Short mmCIF file of C-alpha atoms in Angstrom, two decimals:
data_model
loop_
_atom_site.label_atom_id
_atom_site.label_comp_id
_atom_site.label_asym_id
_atom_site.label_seq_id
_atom_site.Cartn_x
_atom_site.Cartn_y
_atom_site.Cartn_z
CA UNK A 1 0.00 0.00 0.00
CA UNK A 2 1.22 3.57 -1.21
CA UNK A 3 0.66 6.25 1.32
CA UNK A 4 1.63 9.67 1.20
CA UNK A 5 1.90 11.79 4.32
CA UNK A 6 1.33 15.66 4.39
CA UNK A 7 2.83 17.93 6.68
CA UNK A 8 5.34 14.99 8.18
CA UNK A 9 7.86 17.51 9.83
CA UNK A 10 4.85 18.39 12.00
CA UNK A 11 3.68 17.64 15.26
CA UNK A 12 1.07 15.27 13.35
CA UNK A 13 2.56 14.45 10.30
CA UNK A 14 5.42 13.23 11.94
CA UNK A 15 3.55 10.42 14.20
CA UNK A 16 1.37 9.38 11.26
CA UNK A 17 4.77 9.27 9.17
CA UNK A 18 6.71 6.95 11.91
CA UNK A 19 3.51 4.69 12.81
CA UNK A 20 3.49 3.24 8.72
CA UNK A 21 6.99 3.34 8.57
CA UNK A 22 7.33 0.94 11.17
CA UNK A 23 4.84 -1.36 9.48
CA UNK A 24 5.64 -3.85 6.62
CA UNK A 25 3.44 -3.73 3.58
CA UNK A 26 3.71 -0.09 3.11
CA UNK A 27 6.05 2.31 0.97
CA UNK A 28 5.38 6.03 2.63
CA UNK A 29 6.58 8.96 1.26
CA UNK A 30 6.56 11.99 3.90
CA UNK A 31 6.27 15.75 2.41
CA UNK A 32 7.07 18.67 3.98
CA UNK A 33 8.07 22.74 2.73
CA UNK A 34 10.07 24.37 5.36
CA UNK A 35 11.44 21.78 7.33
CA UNK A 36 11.77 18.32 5.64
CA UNK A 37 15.28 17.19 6.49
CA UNK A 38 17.17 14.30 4.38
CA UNK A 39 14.54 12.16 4.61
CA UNK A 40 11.27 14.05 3.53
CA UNK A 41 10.27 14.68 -0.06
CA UNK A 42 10.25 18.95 -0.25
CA UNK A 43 6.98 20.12 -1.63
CA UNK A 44 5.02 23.44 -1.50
CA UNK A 45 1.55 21.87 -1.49
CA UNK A 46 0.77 25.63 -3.20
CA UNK A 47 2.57 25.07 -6.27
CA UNK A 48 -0.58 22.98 -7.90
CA UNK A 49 1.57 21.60 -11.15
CA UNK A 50 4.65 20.66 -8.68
CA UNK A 51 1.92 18.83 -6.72
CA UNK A 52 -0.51 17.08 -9.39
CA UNK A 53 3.50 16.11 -11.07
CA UNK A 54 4.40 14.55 -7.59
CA UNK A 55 1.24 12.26 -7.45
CA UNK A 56 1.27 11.23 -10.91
CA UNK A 57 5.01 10.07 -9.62
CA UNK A 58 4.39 8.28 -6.91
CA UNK A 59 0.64 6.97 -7.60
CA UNK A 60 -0.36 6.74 -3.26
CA UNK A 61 -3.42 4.66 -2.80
CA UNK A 62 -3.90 6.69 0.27
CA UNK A 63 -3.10 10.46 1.41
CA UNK A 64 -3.55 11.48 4.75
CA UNK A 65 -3.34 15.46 4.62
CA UNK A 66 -1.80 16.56 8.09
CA UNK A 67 -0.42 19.83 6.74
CA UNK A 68 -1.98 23.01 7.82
CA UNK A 69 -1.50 26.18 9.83
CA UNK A 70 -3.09 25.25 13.59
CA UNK A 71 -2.93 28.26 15.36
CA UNK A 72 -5.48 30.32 15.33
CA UNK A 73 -3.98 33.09 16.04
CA UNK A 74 -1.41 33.50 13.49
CA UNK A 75 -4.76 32.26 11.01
CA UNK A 76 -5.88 35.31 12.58
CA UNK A 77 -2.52 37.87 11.89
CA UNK A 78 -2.35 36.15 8.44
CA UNK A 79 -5.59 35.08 7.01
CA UNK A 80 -4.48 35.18 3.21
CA UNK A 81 -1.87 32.53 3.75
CA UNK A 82 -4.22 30.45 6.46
CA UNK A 83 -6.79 30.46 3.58
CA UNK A 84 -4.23 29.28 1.00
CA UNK A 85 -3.03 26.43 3.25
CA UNK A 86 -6.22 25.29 5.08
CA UNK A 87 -8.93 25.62 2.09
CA UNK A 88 -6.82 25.90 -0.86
CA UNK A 89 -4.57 23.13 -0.26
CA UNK A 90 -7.74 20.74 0.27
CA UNK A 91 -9.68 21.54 -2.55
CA UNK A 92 -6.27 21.18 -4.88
CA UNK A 93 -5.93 17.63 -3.07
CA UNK A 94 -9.53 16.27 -3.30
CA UNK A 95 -10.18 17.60 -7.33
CA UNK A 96 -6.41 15.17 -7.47
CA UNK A 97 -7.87 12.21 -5.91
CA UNK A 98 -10.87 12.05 -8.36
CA UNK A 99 -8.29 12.71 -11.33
CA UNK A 100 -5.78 9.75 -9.63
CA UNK A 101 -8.25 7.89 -7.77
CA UNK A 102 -6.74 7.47 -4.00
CA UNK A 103 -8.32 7.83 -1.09
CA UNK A 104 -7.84 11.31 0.92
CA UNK A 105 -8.25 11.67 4.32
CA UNK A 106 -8.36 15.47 5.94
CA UNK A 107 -7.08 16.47 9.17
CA UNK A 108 -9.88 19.02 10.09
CA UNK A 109 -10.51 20.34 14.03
CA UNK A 110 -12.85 20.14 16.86
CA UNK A 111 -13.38 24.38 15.69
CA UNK A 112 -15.57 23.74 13.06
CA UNK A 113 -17.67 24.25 15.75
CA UNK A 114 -19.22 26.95 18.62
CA UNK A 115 -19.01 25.03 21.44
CA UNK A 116 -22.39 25.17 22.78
CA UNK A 117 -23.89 22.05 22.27
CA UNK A 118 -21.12 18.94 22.67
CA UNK A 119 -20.66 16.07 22.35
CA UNK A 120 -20.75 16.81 18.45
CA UNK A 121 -21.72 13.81 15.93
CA UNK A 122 -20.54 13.95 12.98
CA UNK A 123 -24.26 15.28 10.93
CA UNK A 124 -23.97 18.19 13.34
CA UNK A 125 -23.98 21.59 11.51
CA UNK A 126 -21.02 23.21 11.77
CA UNK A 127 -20.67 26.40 12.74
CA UNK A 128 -17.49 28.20 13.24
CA UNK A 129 -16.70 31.02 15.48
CA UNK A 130 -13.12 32.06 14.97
CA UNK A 131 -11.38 32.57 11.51
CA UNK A 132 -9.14 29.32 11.83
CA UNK A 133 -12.32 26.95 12.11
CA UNK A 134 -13.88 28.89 9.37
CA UNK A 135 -10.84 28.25 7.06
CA UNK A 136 -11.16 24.58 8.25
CA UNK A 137 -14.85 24.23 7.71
CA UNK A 138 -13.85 25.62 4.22
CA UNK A 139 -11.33 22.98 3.32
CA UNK A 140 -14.12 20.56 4.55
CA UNK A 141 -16.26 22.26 2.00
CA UNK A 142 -14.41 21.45 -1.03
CA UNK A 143 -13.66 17.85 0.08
CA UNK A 144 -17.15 17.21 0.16
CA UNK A 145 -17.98 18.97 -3.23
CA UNK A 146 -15.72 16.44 -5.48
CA UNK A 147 -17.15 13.79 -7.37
CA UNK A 148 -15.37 11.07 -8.63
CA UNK A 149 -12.85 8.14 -8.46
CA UNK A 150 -11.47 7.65 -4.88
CA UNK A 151 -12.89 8.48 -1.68
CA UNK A 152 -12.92 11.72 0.40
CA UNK A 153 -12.86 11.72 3.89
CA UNK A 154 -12.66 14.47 6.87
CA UNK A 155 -10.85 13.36 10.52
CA UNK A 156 -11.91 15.97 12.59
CA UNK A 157 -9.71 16.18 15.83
CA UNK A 158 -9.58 18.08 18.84
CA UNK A 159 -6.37 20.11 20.54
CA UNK A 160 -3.46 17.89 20.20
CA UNK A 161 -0.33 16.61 22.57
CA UNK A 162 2.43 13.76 22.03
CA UNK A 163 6.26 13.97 20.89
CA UNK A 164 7.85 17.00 19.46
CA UNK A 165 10.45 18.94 18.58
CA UNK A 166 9.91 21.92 21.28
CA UNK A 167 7.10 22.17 23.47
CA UNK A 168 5.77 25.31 21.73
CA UNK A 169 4.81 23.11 18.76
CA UNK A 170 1.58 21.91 20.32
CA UNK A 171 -0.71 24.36 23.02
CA UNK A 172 -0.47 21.79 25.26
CA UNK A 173 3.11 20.82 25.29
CA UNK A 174 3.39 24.26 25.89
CA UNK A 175 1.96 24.16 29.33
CA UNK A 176 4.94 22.80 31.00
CA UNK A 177 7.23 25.71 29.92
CA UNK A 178 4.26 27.85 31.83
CA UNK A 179 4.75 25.17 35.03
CA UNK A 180 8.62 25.05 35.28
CA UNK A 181 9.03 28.58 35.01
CA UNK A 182 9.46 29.09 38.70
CA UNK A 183 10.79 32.44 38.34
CA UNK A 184 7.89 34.67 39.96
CA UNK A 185 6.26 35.49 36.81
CA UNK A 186 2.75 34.45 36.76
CA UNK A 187 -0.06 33.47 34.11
CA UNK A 188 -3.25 33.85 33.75
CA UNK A 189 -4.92 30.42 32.18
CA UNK A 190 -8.09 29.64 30.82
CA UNK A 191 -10.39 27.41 33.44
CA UNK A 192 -13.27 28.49 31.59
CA UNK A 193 -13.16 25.75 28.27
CA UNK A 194 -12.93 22.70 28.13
CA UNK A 195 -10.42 20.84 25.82
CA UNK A 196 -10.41 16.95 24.95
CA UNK A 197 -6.17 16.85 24.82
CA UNK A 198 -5.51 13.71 21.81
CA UNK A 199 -2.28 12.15 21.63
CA UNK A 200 -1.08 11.93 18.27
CA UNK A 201 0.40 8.55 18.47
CA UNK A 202 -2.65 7.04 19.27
CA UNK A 203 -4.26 9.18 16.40
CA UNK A 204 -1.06 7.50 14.02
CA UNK A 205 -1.76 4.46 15.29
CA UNK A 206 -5.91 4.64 14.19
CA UNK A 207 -5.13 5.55 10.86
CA UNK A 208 -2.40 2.10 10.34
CA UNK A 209 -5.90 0.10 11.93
CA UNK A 210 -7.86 1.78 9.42
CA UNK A 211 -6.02 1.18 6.98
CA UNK A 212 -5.45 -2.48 7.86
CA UNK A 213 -9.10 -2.83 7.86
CA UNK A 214 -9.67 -0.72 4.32
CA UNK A 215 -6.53 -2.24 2.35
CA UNK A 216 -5.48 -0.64 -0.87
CA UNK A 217 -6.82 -3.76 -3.24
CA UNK A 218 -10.51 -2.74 -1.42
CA UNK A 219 -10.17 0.79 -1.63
CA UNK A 220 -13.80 1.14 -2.87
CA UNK A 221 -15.21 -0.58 -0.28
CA UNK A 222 -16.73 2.93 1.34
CA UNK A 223 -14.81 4.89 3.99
CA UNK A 224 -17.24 7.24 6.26
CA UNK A 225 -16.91 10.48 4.82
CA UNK A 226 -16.76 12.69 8.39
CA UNK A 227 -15.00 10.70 11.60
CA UNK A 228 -14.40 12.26 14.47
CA UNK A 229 -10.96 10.92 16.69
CA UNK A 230 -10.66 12.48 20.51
CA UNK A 231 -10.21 11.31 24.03
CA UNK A 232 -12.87 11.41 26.05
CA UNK A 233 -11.25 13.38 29.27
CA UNK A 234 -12.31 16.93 29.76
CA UNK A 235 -10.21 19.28 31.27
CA UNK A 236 -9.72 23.08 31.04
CA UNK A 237 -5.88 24.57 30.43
CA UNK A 238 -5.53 25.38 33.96
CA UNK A 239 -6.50 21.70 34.79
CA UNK A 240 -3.85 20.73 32.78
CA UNK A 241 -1.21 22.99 34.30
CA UNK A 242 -2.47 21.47 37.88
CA UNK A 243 -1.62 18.13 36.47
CA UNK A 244 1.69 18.85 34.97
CA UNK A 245 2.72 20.77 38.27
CA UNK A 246 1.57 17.85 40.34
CA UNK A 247 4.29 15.11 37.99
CA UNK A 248 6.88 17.48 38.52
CA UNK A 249 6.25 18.08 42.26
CA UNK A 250 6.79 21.90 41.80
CA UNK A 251 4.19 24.73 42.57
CA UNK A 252 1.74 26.68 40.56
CA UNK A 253 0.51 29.68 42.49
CA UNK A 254 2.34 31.44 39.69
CA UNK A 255 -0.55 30.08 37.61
CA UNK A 256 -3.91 31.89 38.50
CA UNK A 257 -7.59 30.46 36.81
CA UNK A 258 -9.48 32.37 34.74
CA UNK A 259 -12.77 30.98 35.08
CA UNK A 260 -14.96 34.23 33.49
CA UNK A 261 -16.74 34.05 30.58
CA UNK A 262 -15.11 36.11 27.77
CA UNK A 263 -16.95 38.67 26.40
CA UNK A 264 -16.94 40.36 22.83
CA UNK A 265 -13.87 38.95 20.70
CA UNK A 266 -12.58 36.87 23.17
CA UNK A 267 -15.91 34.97 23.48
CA UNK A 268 -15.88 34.28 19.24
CA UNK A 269 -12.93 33.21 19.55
CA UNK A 270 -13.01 30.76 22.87
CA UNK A 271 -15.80 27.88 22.14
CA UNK A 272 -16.69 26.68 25.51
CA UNK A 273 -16.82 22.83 24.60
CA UNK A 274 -16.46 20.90 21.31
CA UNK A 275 -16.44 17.89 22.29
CA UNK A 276 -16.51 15.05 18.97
CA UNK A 277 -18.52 11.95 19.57
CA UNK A 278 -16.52 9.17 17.98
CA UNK A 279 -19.50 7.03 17.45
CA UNK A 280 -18.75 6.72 14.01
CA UNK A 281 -15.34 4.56 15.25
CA UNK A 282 -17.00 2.75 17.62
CA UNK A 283 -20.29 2.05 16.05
CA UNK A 284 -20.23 2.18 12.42
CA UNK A 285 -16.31 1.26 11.71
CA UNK A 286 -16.38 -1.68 14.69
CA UNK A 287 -13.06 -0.22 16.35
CA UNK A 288 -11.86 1.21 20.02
CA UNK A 289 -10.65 4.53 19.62
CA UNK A 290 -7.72 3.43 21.79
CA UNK A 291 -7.06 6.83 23.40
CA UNK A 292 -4.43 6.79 26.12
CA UNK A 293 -5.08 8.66 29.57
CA UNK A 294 -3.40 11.80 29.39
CA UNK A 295 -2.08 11.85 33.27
CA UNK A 296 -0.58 8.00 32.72
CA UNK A 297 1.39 9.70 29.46
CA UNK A 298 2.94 12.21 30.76
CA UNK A 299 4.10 10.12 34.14
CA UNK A 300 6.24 8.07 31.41
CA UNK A 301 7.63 10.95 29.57
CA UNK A 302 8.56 13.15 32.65
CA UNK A 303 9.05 10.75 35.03
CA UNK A 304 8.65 10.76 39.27
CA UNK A 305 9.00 14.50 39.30
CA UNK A 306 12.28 14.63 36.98
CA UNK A 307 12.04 16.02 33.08
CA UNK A 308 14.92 14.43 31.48
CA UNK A 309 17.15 16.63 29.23
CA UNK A 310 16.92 14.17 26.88
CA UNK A 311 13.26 13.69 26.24
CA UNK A 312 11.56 15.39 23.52
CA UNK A 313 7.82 15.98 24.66
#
């Protein structure tokens, strides 16, 4: 089986890129544009010829698009170039897999929608309150508007965690920076939403079951068009901080909740709760989600109170 991973210098990418690689049966090919090392293929997914040349190459039965910009607030400082990436990209992708016939699978977010109605199936309408979900619901869009040869398919996910190359890559690896820094500055942190944290090597590791289950010689046998992957524990940032404080055995008074609700832009841009049902796994597909509990994770990474310098989070 022929897979092609988008985005695989990235937090994401990366895990989906390792989990196949370690797998017989498949040949992977890993792109990435500004940081792909010896061993990715360089592509800017923008340059539509470069791309639609690249496929035709390579022939993947399956792409998993991982690339993207994820932070809503540089979506927000830059929209022209979140557009590009997070609808653009997409729509260049799907109109490809009718032309080549491979299966696509998009990494969308929790954010396509407002938070005030969770848990979220997947034939919920979305509705998206900051400018990052919008350009996500977009790229959803034009997935779902191609007809043709291969199969289309959104992976919504929520806010995501696992390892990286610095703990800013991720808003959650990012917390522990905020919990060691013992040096009397102090944060304010969101206790008002609350997130569904996903490791991304248990996300990795879904996709190699799926596609063990939906092999490339039955890759018409039909995919569900919308999944949604997430853990199931709620906690708010704050939470989080309390646990990551509590594994390192160091204090967080530095650390004070914010538990008000935001008003005017902060409240567009702060759903309270998107939690995604992942009936569709468990119901329609036949499969455990297999998330891993996020407290038990981070004991192995960090340790009995110890972050080793060696450990990439």
């Amino acid at each position: 089986m022929k897979i092609i991973i988008t985005g695989a210098s990235g937090v994401l990418g990366s895990a989906v890129y390792e989990e196949f690689k370690k797998h017989r049966g498949y040949e992977v090919l890993g792109l990435a544009h500004s940081n792909p090392g010896t061993e990715l293929r360089k592509l800017d997914l923008l340059d539509v010829p470069a791309t639609d040349a690249l496929i035709k190459e390579f022939l993947p039965d399956w792409v998993i698009h991982c690339a993207a910009e994820r932070r809503p607030d540089v979506a927000e400082k830059d929209p022209q170039a979140a557009e590009a990436l997070n609808a653009q990209v997409p729509n260049t992708l799907a109109q490809l897999s009718a032309t080549y016939g491979f299966n696509l699978f998009y990494i969308s977010t929790d954010y396509v929608f407002d938070g005030t109605k969770p848990p979220y199936e997947v034939d919920d309408a979305p509705n998206p309150v900051n400018f990052y979900g919008k350009t996500k619901r977009q790229g959803e869009v034009a997935i779902e508007s191609v007809e043709g040869p291969g199969q289309r398919v959104i992976v919504r996910v929520p806010v995501l965690y696992g390892p990286a190359k610095k703990n800013s890559d991720t808003a959650i690896n990012i917390l522990l920076d905020v919990v060691q820094d013992q040096s009397g500055k102090t944060y304010k942190m969101d206790h008002y939403a609350t997130r569904y944290p996903t490791n991304t090597l248990d996300i990795a590791a879904f996709f190699h079951r799926l596609a063990s289950k939906f092999p490339a010689e039955s890759c018409s046998v039909p995919i569900p068009s919308i999944i949604h992957y997430s853990s199931a524990e709620p906690f708010t940032k704050y939470e989080i901080c309390l646990i990551f404080a509590k594994i390192l055995g160091v204090g967080h008074e530095h650390i004070i909740p914010d538990a008000e609700e935001p008003k005017g832009e902060a409240a567009v841009s702060r759903p309270r709760d998107c939690h995604l049902s992942t009936s569709v796994i468990e119901n329609t597909l036949k499969m455990d989600v297999g998330a891993r509990g996020f407290e038990d994770y981070w004991r192995g990474v960090i340790g009995k109170g110890e972050v080793a310098a060696d450990v990439v989070y």
